[in-house]
PDB file of C-alpha atoms and ligand atoms in Angstrom:
ATOM      1  CA  UNK A 193      27.714  -1.231 -48.064  1.00 65.00           C
ATOM      2  CA  UNK A 194      25.567   0.296 -50.833  1.00 78.00           C
ATOM      3  CA  UNK A 195      27.384   0.367 -54.171  1.00 91.00           C
ATOM      4  CA  UNK A 196      26.912   2.982 -56.871  1.00 98.00           C
ATOM      5  CA  UNK A 197      27.944   2.255 -60.435  1.00 98.00           C
ATOM      6  CA  UNK A 198      28.550   4.649 -63.328  1.00 98.00           C
ATOM      7  CA  UNK A 199      27.719   3.651 -66.909  1.00 98.00           C
ATOM      8  CA  UNK A 200      29.493   6.303 -68.982  1.00 98.00           C
ATOM      9  CA  UNK A 201      32.649   7.715 -67.455  1.00 98.00           C
ATOM     10  CA  UNK A 202      33.049  11.125 -69.049  1.00 98.00           C
ATOM     11  CA  UNK A 203      33.234  14.672 -67.712  1.00 98.00           C
ATOM     12  CA  UNK A 204      30.161  14.388 -65.475  1.00 98.00           C
ATOM     13  CA  UNK A 205      31.302  11.158 -63.831  1.00 98.00           C
ATOM     14  CA  UNK A 206      34.759  12.650 -63.321  1.00 98.00           C
ATOM     15  CA  UNK A 207      33.658  15.824 -61.548  1.00 98.00           C
ATOM     16  CA  UNK A 208      30.885  14.125 -59.582  1.00 98.00           C
ATOM     17  CA  UNK A 209      33.096  11.324 -58.268  1.00 98.00           C
ATOM     18  CA  UNK A 210      35.925  13.732 -57.420  1.00 98.00           C
ATOM     19  CA  UNK A 211      33.392  15.910 -55.587  1.00 98.00           C
ATOM     20  CA  UNK A 212      31.730  13.175 -53.529  1.00 98.00           C
ATOM     21  CA  UNK A 213      35.041  11.576 -52.577  1.00 98.00           C
ATOM     22  CA  UNK A 214      36.495  14.940 -51.522  1.00 98.00           C
ATOM     23  CA  UNK A 215      33.259  15.520 -49.582  1.00 98.00           C
ATOM     24  CA  UNK A 216      33.750  12.285 -47.639  1.00 98.00           C
ATOM     25  CA  UNK A 217      31.639   9.690 -49.492  1.00 98.00           C
ATOM     26  CA  UNK A 218      33.142   6.292 -48.678  1.00 97.00           C
ATOM     27  CA  UNK A 219      30.832   3.768 -50.367  1.00 97.00           C
ATOM     28  CA  UNK A 220      31.948   1.568 -53.286  1.00 98.00           C
ATOM     29  CA  UNK A 221      32.019   3.308 -56.694  1.00 98.00           C
ATOM     30  CA  UNK A 222      32.098   1.053 -59.768  1.00 98.00           C
ATOM     31  CA  UNK A 223      32.887   2.218 -63.275  1.00 98.00           C
ATOM     32  CA  UNK A 224      32.226   1.080 -66.823  1.00 98.00           C
ATOM     33  CA  UNK A 225      35.515   0.517 -68.688  1.00 97.00           C
ATOM     34  CA  UNK A 226      34.781   2.204 -72.040  1.00 97.00           C
ATOM     35  CA  UNK A 227      36.569   5.468 -71.293  1.00 97.00           C
ATOM     36  CA  UNK A 228      39.633   3.608 -70.014  1.00 96.00           C
ATOM     37  CA  UNK A 229      41.774   6.683 -69.347  1.00 97.00           C
ATOM     38  CA  UNK A 230      39.266   8.468 -67.095  1.00 98.00           C
ATOM     39  CA  UNK A 231      38.170   5.226 -65.400  1.00 98.00           C
ATOM     40  CA  UNK A 232      41.756   4.256 -64.580  1.00 98.00           C
ATOM     41  CA  UNK A 233      42.461   7.770 -63.302  1.00 98.00           C
ATOM     42  CA  UNK A 234      39.440   7.601 -60.988  1.00 98.00           C
ATOM     43  CA  UNK A 235      40.384   4.099 -59.841  1.00 98.00           C
ATOM     44  CA  UNK A 236      43.949   5.194 -59.019  1.00 98.00           C
ATOM     45  CA  UNK A 237      43.079   8.482 -57.327  1.00 98.00           C
ATOM     46  CA  UNK A 238      39.490   8.268 -56.046  1.00 98.00           C
ATOM     47  CA  UNK A 239      39.092   4.706 -54.803  1.00 98.00           C
ATOM     48  CA  UNK A 240      36.894   3.360 -57.616  1.00 98.00           C
ATOM     49  CA  UNK A 241      36.786  -0.065 -59.255  1.00 98.00           C
ATOM     50  CA  UNK A 242      36.736  -0.469 -63.031  1.00 98.00           C
ATOM     51  CA  UNK A 243      34.537  -3.437 -64.021  1.00 98.00           C
ATOM     52  CA  UNK A 244      34.987  -5.553 -67.143  1.00 98.00           C
ATOM     53  CA  UNK A 245      31.769  -4.314 -68.832  1.00 98.00           C
ATOM     54  CA  UNK A 246      28.517  -2.406 -68.223  1.00 98.00           C
ATOM     55  CA  UNK A 247      26.615  -5.484 -67.025  1.00 97.00           C
ATOM     56  CA  UNK A 248      29.307  -6.241 -64.420  1.00 97.00           C
ATOM     57  CA  UNK A 249      28.822  -2.688 -63.077  1.00 97.00           C
ATOM     58  CA  UNK A 250      25.087  -3.361 -62.793  1.00 96.00           C
ATOM     59  CA  UNK A 251      25.514  -6.768 -61.172  1.00 96.00           C
ATOM     60  CA  UNK A 252      27.432  -5.266 -58.224  1.00 95.00           C
ATOM     61  CA  UNK A 253      25.569  -1.955 -57.770  1.00 97.00           C
ATOM     62  CA  UNK A 254      22.382  -1.020 -55.937  1.00 97.00           C
ATOM     63  CA  UNK A 255      22.316   2.416 -57.598  1.00 98.00           C
ATOM     64  CA  UNK A 256      23.294   2.826 -61.241  1.00 98.00           C
ATOM     65  CA  UNK A 257      24.078   6.228 -62.749  1.00 98.00           C
ATOM     66  CA  UNK A 258      23.538   6.446 -66.488  1.00 98.00           C
ATOM     67  CA  UNK A 259      25.959   9.171 -67.611  1.00 98.00           C
ATOM     68  CA  UNK A 260      26.338   8.722 -71.353  1.00 98.00           C
ATOM     69  CA  UNK A 261      25.559  11.511 -73.805  1.00 97.00           C
ATOM     70  CA  UNK A 262      21.792  11.808 -74.513  1.00 95.00           C
ATOM     71  CA  UNK A 263      22.060  10.139 -77.944  1.00 96.00           C
ATOM     72  CA  UNK A 264      23.630   6.996 -76.406  1.00 97.00           C
ATOM     73  CA  UNK A 265      21.440   6.737 -73.318  1.00 98.00           C
ATOM     74  CA  UNK A 266      18.418   4.652 -74.358  1.00 97.00           C
ATOM     75  CA  UNK A 267      20.417   2.267 -76.540  1.00 97.00           C
ATOM     76  CA  UNK A 268      22.873   1.663 -73.702  1.00 98.00           C
ATOM     77  CA  UNK A 269      20.035   0.971 -71.231  1.00 98.00           C
ATOM     78  CA  UNK A 270      18.358  -1.454 -73.647  1.00 96.00           C
ATOM     79  CA  UNK A 271      21.439  -3.657 -73.497  1.00 94.00           C
ATOM     80  CA  UNK A 272      21.349  -4.035 -69.688  1.00 96.00           C
ATOM     81  CA  UNK A 273      19.602  -6.479 -67.329  1.00 96.00           C
ATOM     82  CA  UNK A 274      18.412  -4.715 -64.178  1.00 96.00           C
ATOM     83  CA  UNK A 275      17.363  -6.555 -61.010  1.00 94.00           C
ATOM     84  CA  UNK A 276      14.242  -5.622 -59.006  1.00 94.00           C
ATOM     85  CA  UNK A 277      15.155  -3.279 -56.157  1.00 95.00           C
ATOM     86  CA  UNK A 278      17.913  -1.472 -58.050  1.00 97.00           C
ATOM     87  CA  UNK A 279      17.605   2.278 -58.651  1.00 98.00           C
ATOM     88  CA  UNK A 280      18.516   3.943 -61.944  1.00 98.00           C
ATOM     89  CA  UNK A 281      19.832   7.510 -61.589  1.00 98.00           C
ATOM     90  CA  UNK A 282      19.802   9.382 -64.892  1.00 98.00           C
ATOM     91  CA  UNK A 283      21.890  12.526 -65.219  1.00 98.00           C
ATOM     92  CA  UNK A 284      21.130  12.674 -68.938  1.00 97.00           C
ATOM     93  CA  UNK A 285      19.621  16.007 -69.980  1.00 94.00           C
ATOM     94  CA  UNK A 286      16.329  16.047 -71.872  1.00 92.00           C
ATOM     95  CA  UNK A 287      15.285  12.394 -71.429  1.00 95.00           C
ATOM     96  CA  UNK A 288      12.255  11.981 -69.194  1.00 96.00           C
ATOM     97  CA  UNK A 289      11.401   9.204 -66.747  1.00 97.00           C
ATOM     98  CA  UNK A 290       8.807   7.584 -69.038  1.00 97.00           C
ATOM     99  CA  UNK A 291      11.265   7.441 -71.949  1.00 96.00           C
ATOM    100  CA  UNK A 292      13.868   5.856 -69.672  1.00 97.00           C
ATOM    101  CA  UNK A 293      11.288   3.349 -68.433  1.00 97.00           C
ATOM    102  CA  UNK A 294      10.505   2.138 -71.957  1.00 96.00           C
ATOM    103  CA  UNK A 295      14.168   1.193 -72.418  1.00 96.00           C
ATOM    104  CA  UNK A 296      14.273  -1.057 -69.333  1.00 96.00           C
ATOM    105  CA  UNK A 297      13.406  -4.758 -69.382  1.00 89.00           C
ATOM    106  CA  UNK A 298      12.879  -4.822 -65.595  1.00 93.00           C
ATOM    107  CA  UNK A 299      10.879  -2.096 -63.868  1.00 91.00           C
ATOM    108  CA  UNK A 300      13.082  -0.379 -61.310  1.00 97.00           C
ATOM    109  CA  UNK A 301      12.865   2.954 -59.510  1.00 97.00           C
ATOM    110  CA  UNK A 302      14.115   5.836 -61.680  1.00 98.00           C
ATOM    111  CA  UNK A 303      15.491   9.123 -60.336  1.00 98.00           C
ATOM    112  CA  UNK A 304      16.780  12.037 -62.428  1.00 98.00           C
ATOM    113  CA  UNK A 305      19.615  14.266 -61.179  1.00 98.00           C
ATOM    114  CA  UNK A 306      21.453  17.258 -62.661  1.00 98.00           C
ATOM    115  CA  UNK A 307      24.835  17.844 -60.977  1.00 98.00           C
ATOM    116  CA  UNK A 308      27.040  20.557 -62.516  1.00 98.00           C
ATOM    117  CA  UNK A 309      30.819  20.757 -62.571  1.00 98.00           C
ATOM    118  CA  UNK A 310      31.028  22.829 -59.378  1.00 98.00           C
ATOM    119  CA  UNK A 311      30.473  19.396 -57.776  1.00 98.00           C
ATOM    120  CA  UNK A 312      34.244  19.097 -58.066  1.00 98.00           C
ATOM    121  CA  UNK A 313      34.543  22.073 -55.692  1.00 97.00           C
ATOM    122  CA  UNK A 314      31.815  20.684 -53.397  1.00 98.00           C
ATOM    123  CA  UNK A 315      29.328  23.288 -54.604  1.00 97.00           C
ATOM    124  CA  UNK A 316      26.812  21.770 -57.040  1.00 98.00           C
ATOM    125  CA  UNK A 317      23.161  22.680 -56.421  1.00 98.00           C
ATOM    126  CA  UNK A 318      21.862  19.332 -57.729  1.00 98.00           C
ATOM    127  CA  UNK A 319      18.260  19.048 -58.868  1.00 98.00           C
ATOM    128  CA  UNK A 320      16.660  15.658 -58.163  1.00 98.00           C
ATOM    129  CA  UNK A 321      13.350  14.210 -59.335  1.00 98.00           C
ATOM    130  CA  UNK A 322      11.669  12.422 -57.679  1.00 98.00           C
ATOM    131  CA  UNK A 323      13.128  12.501 -54.190  1.00 98.00           C
ATOM    132  CA  UNK A 324      15.109   9.488 -53.002  1.00 98.00           C
ATOM    133  CA  UNK A 325      16.991   9.496 -49.692  1.00 98.00           C
ATOM    134  CA  UNK A 326      20.164   7.797 -50.965  1.00 97.00           C
ATOM    135  CA  UNK A 327      20.373   9.948 -54.097  1.00 98.00           C
ATOM    136  CA  UNK A 328      19.816  13.129 -52.084  1.00 98.00           C
ATOM    137  CA  UNK A 329      22.535  12.172 -49.574  1.00 98.00           C
ATOM    138  CA  UNK A 330      24.944  11.126 -52.343  1.00 98.00           C
ATOM    139  CA  UNK A 331      24.751  14.495 -54.104  1.00 98.00           C
ATOM    140  CA  UNK A 332      24.914  16.333 -50.783  1.00 98.00           C
ATOM    141  CA  UNK A 333      28.527  15.089 -50.607  1.00 98.00           C
ATOM    142  CA  UNK A 334      29.350  17.370 -53.574  1.00 98.00           C
ATOM    143  CA  UNK A 335      27.092  20.331 -52.822  1.00 98.00           C
ATOM    144  CA  UNK A 336      23.416  20.503 -51.932  1.00 97.00           C
ATOM    145  CA  UNK A 337      20.595  18.411 -53.363  1.00 98.00           C
ATOM    146  CA  UNK A 338      17.338  20.118 -54.310  1.00 98.00           C
ATOM    147  CA  UNK A 339      14.552  17.552 -54.662  1.00 98.00           C
ATOM    148  CA  UNK A 340      11.411  18.440 -56.621  1.00 98.00           C
ATOM    149  CA  UNK A 341       8.177  16.456 -56.872  1.00 96.00           C
ATOM    150  CA  UNK A 342       7.248  17.389 -60.431  1.00 95.00           C
ATOM    151  CA  UNK A 343       9.176  16.568 -63.616  1.00 96.00           C
ATOM    152  CA  UNK A 344       8.116  19.865 -65.208  1.00 93.00           C
ATOM    153  CA  UNK A 345       9.953  21.653 -62.374  1.00 94.00           C
ATOM    154  CA  UNK A 346      12.957  19.436 -63.071  1.00 96.00           C
ATOM    155  CA  UNK A 347      12.945  20.266 -66.786  1.00 93.00           C
ATOM    156  CA  UNK A 348      12.539  23.995 -66.138  1.00 92.00           C
ATOM    157  CA  UNK A 349      15.184  23.891 -63.411  1.00 94.00           C
ATOM    158  CA  UNK A 350      17.588  22.081 -65.745  1.00 94.00           C
ATOM    159  CA  UNK A 351      17.797  25.284 -67.805  1.00 95.00           C
ATOM    160  CA  UNK A 352      19.786  26.715 -64.909  1.00 96.00           C
ATOM    161  CA  UNK A 353      22.418  23.996 -65.306  1.00 96.00           C
ATOM    162  CA  UNK A 354      23.097  25.746 -68.645  1.00 95.00           C
ATOM    163  CA  UNK A 355      22.851  29.254 -67.163  1.00 97.00           C
ATOM    164  CA  UNK A 356      25.573  28.029 -64.770  1.00 97.00           C
ATOM    165  CA  UNK A 357      27.873  27.731 -67.810  1.00 97.00           C
ATOM    166  CA  UNK A 358      26.955  31.200 -69.095  1.00 97.00           C
ATOM    167  CA  UNK A 359      28.043  32.676 -65.754  1.00 98.00           C
ATOM    168  CA  UNK A 360      31.634  31.671 -66.602  1.00 98.00           C
ATOM    169  CA  UNK A 361      31.398  33.552 -69.891  1.00 98.00           C
ATOM    170  CA  UNK A 362      30.029  36.576 -68.042  1.00 97.00           C
ATOM    171  CA  UNK A 363      32.901  36.336 -65.519  1.00 97.00           C
ATOM    172  CA  UNK A 364      35.403  36.247 -68.396  1.00 97.00           C
ATOM    173  CA  UNK A 365      33.796  39.268 -70.049  1.00 97.00           C
ATOM    174  CA  UNK A 366      33.936  41.218 -66.782  1.00 97.00           C
ATOM    175  CA  UNK A 367      37.554  40.233 -66.133  1.00 96.00           C
ATOM    176  CA  UNK A 368      38.560  41.350 -69.642  1.00 95.00           C
ATOM    177  CA  UNK A 369      36.550  44.580 -69.212  1.00 95.00           C
ATOM    178  CA  UNK A 370      38.157  45.592 -65.915  1.00 93.00           C
ATOM    179  CA  UNK A 371      41.732  44.332 -66.232  1.00 91.00           C
ATOM    180  CA  UNK A 372      44.417  46.674 -67.478  1.00 89.00           C
ATOM    181  CA  UNK A 373      47.261  48.881 -66.247  1.00 88.00           C
ATOM    182  CA  UNK A 374      45.142  49.930 -63.263  1.00 88.00           C
ATOM    183  CA  UNK A 375      44.123  46.390 -62.276  1.00 91.00           C
ATOM    184  CA  UNK A 376      46.166  43.201 -62.866  1.00 92.00           C
ATOM    185  CA  UNK A 377      44.172  40.332 -64.394  1.00 93.00           C
ATOM    186  CA  UNK A 378      44.532  38.022 -61.375  1.00 94.00           C
ATOM    187  CA  UNK A 379      43.191  40.706 -59.050  1.00 95.00           C
ATOM    188  CA  UNK A 380      40.357  41.476 -61.443  1.00 96.00           C
ATOM    189  CA  UNK A 381      39.504  37.728 -61.541  1.00 96.00           C
ATOM    190  CA  UNK A 382      39.543  37.465 -57.754  1.00 97.00           C
ATOM    191  CA  UNK A 383      37.244  40.473 -57.475  1.00 97.00           C
ATOM    192  CA  UNK A 384      34.837  39.383 -60.228  1.00 97.00           C
ATOM    193  CA  UNK A 385      34.383  35.916 -58.702  1.00 97.00           C
ATOM    194  CA  UNK A 386      34.358  37.276 -55.154  1.00 98.00           C
ATOM    195  CA  UNK A 387      31.629  39.808 -55.988  1.00 98.00           C
ATOM    196  CA  UNK A 388      29.564  37.095 -57.719  1.00 98.00           C
ATOM    197  CA  UNK A 389      29.952  34.771 -54.730  1.00 97.00           C
ATOM    198  CA  UNK A 390      29.117  37.584 -52.302  1.00 98.00           C
ATOM    199  CA  UNK A 391      26.038  38.622 -54.286  1.00 98.00           C
ATOM    200  CA  UNK A 392      24.822  35.012 -54.409  1.00 97.00           C
ATOM    201  CA  UNK A 393      25.386  34.525 -50.685  1.00 96.00           C
ATOM    202  CA  UNK A 394      23.528  37.732 -49.783  1.00 98.00           C
ATOM    203  CA  UNK A 395      20.633  36.879 -52.117  1.00 97.00           C
ATOM    204  CA  UNK A 396      20.408  33.357 -50.654  1.00 96.00           C
ATOM    205  CA  UNK A 397      20.449  34.740 -47.103  1.00 97.00           C
ATOM    206  CA  UNK A 398      17.800  37.411 -47.868  1.00 96.00           C
ATOM    207  CA  UNK A 399      14.611  35.378 -47.792  1.00 92.00           C
ATOM    208  CA  UNK A 400      12.172  38.303 -47.713  1.00 95.00           C
ATOM    209  CA  UNK A 401      13.662  40.463 -50.461  1.00 97.00           C
ATOM    210  CA  UNK A 402      14.227  39.493 -54.104  1.00 97.00           C
ATOM    211  CA  UNK A 403      17.572  39.935 -55.930  1.00 97.00           C
ATOM    212  CA  UNK A 404      15.913  42.649 -58.070  1.00 96.00           C
ATOM    213  CA  UNK A 405      14.991  44.569 -54.928  1.00 97.00           C
ATOM    214  CA  UNK A 406      18.537  44.223 -53.569  1.00 98.00           C
ATOM    215  CA  UNK A 407      19.849  45.708 -56.843  1.00 97.00           C
ATOM    216  CA  UNK A 408      17.321  48.559 -56.606  1.00 96.00           C
ATOM    217  CA  UNK A 409      18.366  49.290 -53.020  1.00 97.00           C
ATOM    218  CA  UNK A 410      22.046  49.507 -54.014  1.00 97.00           C
ATOM    219  CA  UNK A 411      21.618  51.372 -57.312  1.00 98.00           C
ATOM    220  CA  UNK A 412      19.865  54.460 -55.941  1.00 97.00           C
ATOM    221  CA  UNK A 413      19.803  57.772 -57.832  1.00 97.00           C
ATOM    222  CA  UNK A 414      23.200  59.410 -58.243  1.00 97.00           C
ATOM    223  CA  UNK A 415      25.255  56.248 -57.535  1.00 98.00           C
ATOM    224  CA  UNK A 416      27.806  54.739 -59.899  1.00 97.00           C
ATOM    225  CA  UNK A 417      25.903  51.432 -59.655  1.00 98.00           C
ATOM    226  CA  UNK A 418      22.770  53.240 -60.995  1.00 98.00           C
ATOM    227  CA  UNK A 419      24.777  54.785 -63.845  1.00 97.00           C
ATOM    228  CA  UNK A 420      25.976  51.367 -65.035  1.00 97.00           C
ATOM    229  CA  UNK A 421      22.637  49.622 -64.487  1.00 97.00           C
ATOM    230  CA  UNK A 422      20.825  52.332 -66.481  1.00 97.00           C
ATOM    231  CA  UNK A 423      23.206  51.785 -69.397  1.00 98.00           C
ATOM    232  CA  UNK A 424      22.700  47.992 -69.253  1.00 97.00           C
ATOM    233  CA  UNK A 425      18.917  48.406 -69.153  1.00 97.00           C
ATOM    234  CA  UNK A 426      18.859  51.024 -71.958  1.00 97.00           C
ATOM    235  CA  UNK A 427      20.738  48.497 -74.104  1.00 97.00           C
ATOM    236  CA  UNK A 428      18.319  45.680 -73.140  1.00 98.00           C
ATOM    237  CA  UNK A 429      21.328  43.735 -71.845  1.00 97.00           C
ATOM    238  CA  UNK A 430      19.186  41.271 -69.897  1.00 96.00           C
ATOM    239  CA  UNK A 431      16.762  40.533 -72.770  1.00 97.00           C
ATOM    240  CA  UNK A 432      18.967  37.976 -74.573  1.00 97.00           C
ATOM    241  CA  UNK A 433      19.474  36.132 -71.253  1.00 97.00           C
ATOM    242  CA  UNK A 434      15.701  35.788 -70.945  1.00 96.00           C
ATOM    243  CA  UNK A 435      15.456  34.702 -74.592  1.00 97.00           C
ATOM    244  CA  UNK A 436      18.214  32.107 -74.159  1.00 97.00           C
ATOM    245  CA  UNK A 437      16.385  30.685 -71.108  1.00 96.00           C
ATOM    246  CA  UNK A 438      13.117  30.562 -73.055  1.00 94.00           C
ATOM    247  CA  UNK A 439      14.841  28.767 -75.945  1.00 94.00           C
ATOM    248  CA  UNK A 440      16.179  26.060 -73.637  1.00 93.00           C
ATOM    249  CA  UNK A 441      12.864  25.771 -71.799  1.00 88.00           C
ATOM    250  CA  UNK A 442      11.199  24.996 -75.136  1.00 86.00           C
ATOM    251  CA  UNK A 443      13.866  22.442 -76.063  1.00 84.00           C
ATOM    252  CA  UNK A 444      13.753  20.680 -72.701  1.00 79.00           C
ATOM    253  CA  UNK A 445       9.951  20.589 -72.722  1.00 70.00           C
ATOM    254  CA  UNK A 446       9.806  19.356 -76.345  1.00 59.00           C
ATOM    255  CA  UNK A 447       9.061  15.813 -75.204  1.00 51.00           C
ATOM    256  CA  UNK A 448       6.211  16.808 -72.792  1.00 46.00           C
TER     257      UNK A 448
HETATM  258  N1  LIG B 739      29.115  17.756 -68.550  1.00 76.96           N
HETATM  259  C1  LIG B 739      28.211  18.531 -67.943  1.00 76.96           C
HETATM  260  O1  LIG B 739      28.497  19.673 -67.522  1.00 76.96           O
HETATM  261  C2  LIG B 739      26.824  17.983 -67.692  1.00 76.96           C
HETATM  262  C3  LIG B 739      25.958  18.674 -66.829  1.00 76.96           C
HETATM  263  C4  LIG B 739      24.691  18.141 -66.562  1.00 76.96           C
HETATM  264  C5  LIG B 739      24.287  16.958 -67.200  1.00 76.96           C
HETATM  265  N2  LIG B 739      25.137  16.349 -68.079  1.00 76.96           N
HETATM  266  C6  LIG B 739      24.680  15.105 -68.738  1.00 76.96           C
HETATM  267  O2  LIG B 739      25.592  14.082 -68.404  1.00 76.96           O
HETATM  268  C7  LIG B 739      25.724  13.157 -69.478  1.00 76.96           C
HETATM  269  C8  LIG B 739      27.202  12.893 -69.691  1.00 76.96           C
HETATM  270  O3  LIG B 739      27.829  14.111 -70.050  1.00 76.96           O
HETATM  271  P1  LIG B 739      29.408  14.193 -70.132  1.00 76.96           P
HETATM  272  O4  LIG B 739      29.739  15.627 -70.279  1.00 76.96           O
HETATM  273  O5  LIG B 739      30.017  13.388 -69.036  1.00 76.96           O
HETATM  274  O6  LIG B 739      29.656  13.444 -71.545  1.00 76.96           O
HETATM  275  P2  LIG B 739      31.011  12.756 -72.031  1.00 76.96           P
HETATM  276  O7  LIG B 739      32.179  13.427 -71.422  1.00 76.96           O
HETATM  277  O8  LIG B 739      30.905  12.665 -73.519  1.00 76.96           O
HETATM  278  O9  LIG B 739      30.926  11.291 -71.396  1.00 76.96           O
HETATM  279  C9  LIG B 739      30.026  10.326 -71.823  1.00 76.96           C
HETATM  280  C10 LIG B 739      30.767   9.007 -71.777  1.00 76.96           C
HETATM  281  O10 LIG B 739      29.838   7.947 -71.995  1.00 76.96           O
HETATM  282  C11 LIG B 739      30.529   6.970 -72.775  1.00 76.96           C
HETATM  283  N3  LIG B 739      29.588   6.027 -73.369  1.00 76.96           N
HETATM  284  C12 LIG B 739      28.820   6.158 -74.477  1.00 76.96           C
HETATM  285  N4  LIG B 739      28.133   5.028 -74.694  1.00 76.96           N
HETATM  286  C13 LIG B 739      28.454   4.165 -73.708  1.00 76.96           C
HETATM  287  C14 LIG B 739      28.089   2.846 -73.388  1.00 76.96           C
HETATM  288  N5  LIG B 739      27.214   2.157 -74.143  1.00 76.96           N
HETATM  289  N6  LIG B 739      28.632   2.248 -72.299  1.00 76.96           N
HETATM  290  C15 LIG B 739      29.519   2.915 -71.531  1.00 76.96           C
HETATM  291  N7  LIG B 739      29.923   4.170 -71.777  1.00 76.96           N
HETATM  292  C16 LIG B 739      29.391   4.800 -72.849  1.00 76.96           C
HETATM  293  C17 LIG B 739      31.293   7.788 -73.777  1.00 76.96           C
HETATM  294  O11 LIG B 739      32.286   7.039 -74.421  1.00 76.96           O
HETATM  295  P3  LIG B 739      32.705   7.456 -75.951  1.00 76.96           P
HETATM  296  O12 LIG B 739      33.326   8.810 -75.850  1.00 76.96           O
HETATM  297  O13 LIG B 739      33.640   6.361 -76.323  1.00 76.96           O
HETATM  298  O14 LIG B 739      31.434   7.462 -76.757  1.00 76.96           O
HETATM  299  C18 LIG B 739      31.858   8.872 -72.847  1.00 76.96           C
HETATM  300  O15 LIG B 739      33.053   8.427 -72.233  1.00 76.96           O
HETATM  301  C19 LIG B 739      25.025  13.785 -70.680  1.00 76.96           C
HETATM  302  O16 LIG B 739      23.871  13.061 -70.981  1.00 76.96           O
HETATM  303  C20 LIG B 739      24.672  15.208 -70.245  1.00 76.96           C
HETATM  304  O17 LIG B 739      23.370  15.583 -70.691  1.00 76.96           O
HETATM  305  C21 LIG B 739      26.388  16.815 -68.316  1.00 76.96           C
END
């Protein structure tokens, strides 16, 4: 059976492995030992094997996920001996395929992937570049894979892995803004997240109308939705979101 090994067992490895196991992935999962606490936890609870060192992970894996922080990635890869036919999966943000290739002594296939922590809940929209059948199926166990055939798309799309985080801050702001004597916090939280999920599901299901058009159709003249949207727009509330996206786009494209 095809084995997948993780070099770097931090937050990403934790949520991804939990997600794929909960989603039914049954293949061998091997782990580097450096973060002993997380590796042992995954071994005990999610049917993984902790190997004695990084090279031992590589020696028994067909697919190797490099999941260190960006600053450690290339140095870690330089210390490893790959075999022809293996596939390197990099989840490391901001390091492109050509940079990864220069760190490898043996030329192997390289695939980039960007799972987010909703993988743990089986709901990560995971960008992949370039497409690879095993990698696509693996990340489908913890959500849905979205393969792209251009690394510029991947870099631009990776910005949304950060926007994903900002959504939580927006949820928190909305919960704090609507909770109070008239609405208990847990009910406010359920409604905030439920509305966000419902809006996303409707927008995904509405192929021939954009989210902006859906908003326009709801917020017609004289509605409470229009009143609030007008205030947000008068205060340029969406402008800093655009600016934050543009900032990250520049950073992620810095190496182009
Ligand atoms: N977390 C996210 O939400 C997220 C989302 C998308 C992409 N990513 C990408 O995923 C990567 C990992 O992120 P993370 O949040 O999981 O980071 P993390 O929690 O800091 O985990 C990284 C792990 O790699 C270990 N490590 C460093 N050098 C190593 C080596 N030579 N051999 C084996 N292990 C080594 C670190 O150990 P030490 O602590 O001992 O150094 C740490 O346990 C990053 O490159 C990030 O860009 C993360």
